[in-house]
PDB file of C-alpha atoms in Angstrom:
ATOM      1  CA  MET A 238     -23.115  39.730  12.455  1.00 61.00           C
ATOM      2  CA  SER A 239     -25.346  39.135   9.514  1.00 79.00           C
ATOM      3  CA  LYS A 240     -26.847  35.753   8.666  1.00 82.00           C
ATOM      4  CA  ALA A 241     -24.621  35.400   5.612  1.00 80.00           C
ATOM      5  CA  VAL A 242     -21.464  35.935   7.653  1.00 78.00           C
ATOM      6  CA  ARG A 243     -22.582  33.423  10.298  1.00 82.00           C
ATOM      7  CA  ALA A 244     -23.411  30.867   7.630  1.00 84.00           C
ATOM      8  CA  ARG A 245     -20.011  31.383   6.027  1.00 80.00           C
ATOM      9  CA  LEU A 246     -18.241  30.957   9.385  1.00 82.00           C
ATOM     10  CA  ARG A 247     -20.157  27.760  10.146  1.00 84.00           C
ATOM     11  CA  PHE A 248     -19.205  26.406   6.740  1.00 86.00           C
ATOM     12  CA  LEU A 249     -15.533  27.240   7.301  1.00 82.00           C
ATOM     13  CA  VAL A 250     -15.545  25.613  10.747  1.00 85.00           C
ATOM     14  CA  ARG A 251     -17.039  22.420   9.278  1.00 85.00           C
ATOM     15  CA  MET A 252     -14.394  22.361   6.548  1.00 81.00           C
ATOM     16  CA  VAL A 253     -11.551  22.817   9.040  1.00 81.00           C
ATOM     17  CA  ARG A 254     -12.896  19.960  11.161  1.00 81.00           C
ATOM     18  CA  ARG A 255     -13.081  17.666   8.117  1.00 79.00           C
ATOM     19  CA  VAL A 256      -9.517  18.474   7.109  1.00 73.00           C
ATOM     20  CA  SER A 257      -8.153  17.920  10.617  1.00 66.00           C
ATOM     21  CA  THR A 258      -9.982  14.571  10.858  1.00 64.00           C
ATOM     22  CA  ALA A 259      -8.606  13.453   7.505  1.00 59.00           C
ATOM     23  CA  ARG A 260      -5.065  14.316   8.537  1.00 59.00           C
ATOM     24  CA  ARG A 261      -5.269  12.137  11.653  1.00 60.00           C
ATOM     25  CA  ASP A 262      -6.224   9.087   9.590  1.00 56.00           C
ATOM     26  CA  ALA A 263      -3.576   9.630   6.896  1.00 58.00           C
ATOM     27  CA  GLY A 264      -0.769   8.269   9.100  1.00 62.00           C
ATOM     28  CA  MET A 265      -2.597   5.038   9.728  1.00 60.00           C
ATOM     29  CA  VAL A 266      -2.962   4.336   6.028  1.00 72.00           C
ATOM     30  CA  THR A 267       0.726   5.008   5.419  1.00 79.00           C
ATOM     31  CA  SER A 268       1.770   2.635   8.195  1.00 82.00           C
ATOM     32  CA  GLU A 269      -0.469  -0.095   6.785  1.00 85.00           C
ATOM     33  CA  TYR A 270       1.180   0.269   3.375  1.00 87.00           C
ATOM     34  CA  ALA A 271       4.606   0.125   5.014  1.00 89.00           C
ATOM     35  CA  MET A 272       3.729  -3.118   6.805  1.00 91.00           C
ATOM     36  CA  GLY A 273       2.454  -4.598   3.541  1.00 89.00           C
ATOM     37  CA  ILE A 274       5.699  -3.708   1.787  1.00 91.00           C
ATOM     38  CA  VAL A 275       7.778  -5.245   4.587  1.00 94.00           C
ATOM     39  CA  ALA A 276       5.740  -8.450   4.387  1.00 93.00           C
ATOM     40  CA  ALA A 277       6.089  -8.587   0.589  1.00 94.00           C
ATOM     41  CA  VAL A 278       9.859  -8.121   0.787  1.00 94.00           C
ATOM     42  CA  ALA A 279      10.141 -10.844   3.432  1.00 94.00           C
ATOM     43  CA  PHE A 280       8.150 -13.214   1.225  1.00 94.00           C
ATOM     44  CA  ALA A 281      10.316 -12.348  -1.791  1.00 94.00           C
ATOM     45  CA  VAL A 282      13.499 -13.044   0.167  1.00 93.00           C
ATOM     46  CA  ALA A 283      12.169 -16.406   1.351  1.00 92.00           C
ATOM     47  CA  LEU A 284      11.102 -17.326  -2.178  1.00 90.00           C
ATOM     48  CA  TYR A 285      14.507 -16.285  -3.551  1.00 89.00           C
ATOM     49  CA  GLN A 286      16.248 -18.485  -0.981  1.00 89.00           C
ATOM     50  CA  VAL A 287      14.128 -21.482  -1.980  1.00 86.00           C
ATOM     51  CA  VAL A 288      14.576 -20.970  -5.717  1.00 83.00           C
ATOM     52  CA  THR A 289      18.340 -20.501  -5.474  1.00 85.00           C
ATOM     53  CA  SER A 290      18.872 -23.551  -3.285  1.00 86.00           C
ATOM     54  CA  GLY A 291      20.827 -26.378  -4.922  1.00 86.00           C
ATOM     55  CA  ALA A 292      18.040 -28.919  -5.386  1.00 86.00           C
ATOM     56  CA  VAL A 293      15.462 -26.476  -6.693  1.00 85.00           C
ATOM     57  CA  ALA A 294      17.944 -24.783  -9.037  1.00 83.00           C
ATOM     58  CA  ALA A 295      18.921 -28.170 -10.480  1.00 87.00           C
ATOM     59  CA  GLU A 296      15.259 -29.113 -11.002  1.00 88.00           C
ATOM     60  CA  LEU A 297      14.503 -25.807 -12.700  1.00 86.00           C
ATOM     61  CA  GLN A 298      17.497 -26.219 -15.013  1.00 88.00           C
ATOM     62  CA  ASP A 299      16.355 -29.749 -15.870  1.00 91.00           C
ATOM     63  CA  ILE A 300      12.843 -28.520 -16.666  1.00 91.00           C
ATOM     64  CA  VAL A 301      14.197 -25.781 -18.942  1.00 90.00           C
ATOM     65  CA  LYS A 302      16.533 -28.223 -20.724  1.00 91.00           C
ATOM     66  CA  ARG A 303      13.699 -30.670 -21.333  1.00 90.00           C
ATOM     67  CA  ALA A 304      11.428 -27.891 -22.585  1.00 91.00           C
ATOM     68  CA  LEU A 305      14.058 -26.599 -25.006  1.00 90.00           C
ATOM     69  CA  SER A 306      14.945 -30.048 -26.351  1.00 89.00           C
ATOM     70  CA  ALA A 307      11.311 -31.236 -26.649  1.00 77.00           C
ATOM     71  CA  GLY A 308      10.934 -29.839 -30.188  1.00 67.00           C
ATOM     72  CA  THR A 309      13.991 -31.630 -31.599  1.00 63.00           C
TER      73      THR A 309
END
C-alpha cells in the first residue's frame, strides 16, 4: 500500500472511532433531559395544587380585586 492510502485509512479509522464514541454518550444526555422534564412537571403539579387550594385562591382573588379597585 502506498503512504497516501495508509494515511487515508488511518484518518478513516480515527473518524469512525470518534463517531462511535459520540453515539455512546448521546443516550446519557437524552436521559438527563428526560429526568429534568419529569422534575419540572412534578414541580408544576405541586405548584398548581398550592395555587388552586381554597385559601391561596381566595388570597389571590383578594389581591386582584384590590389592585383593580386601587385606581378608583
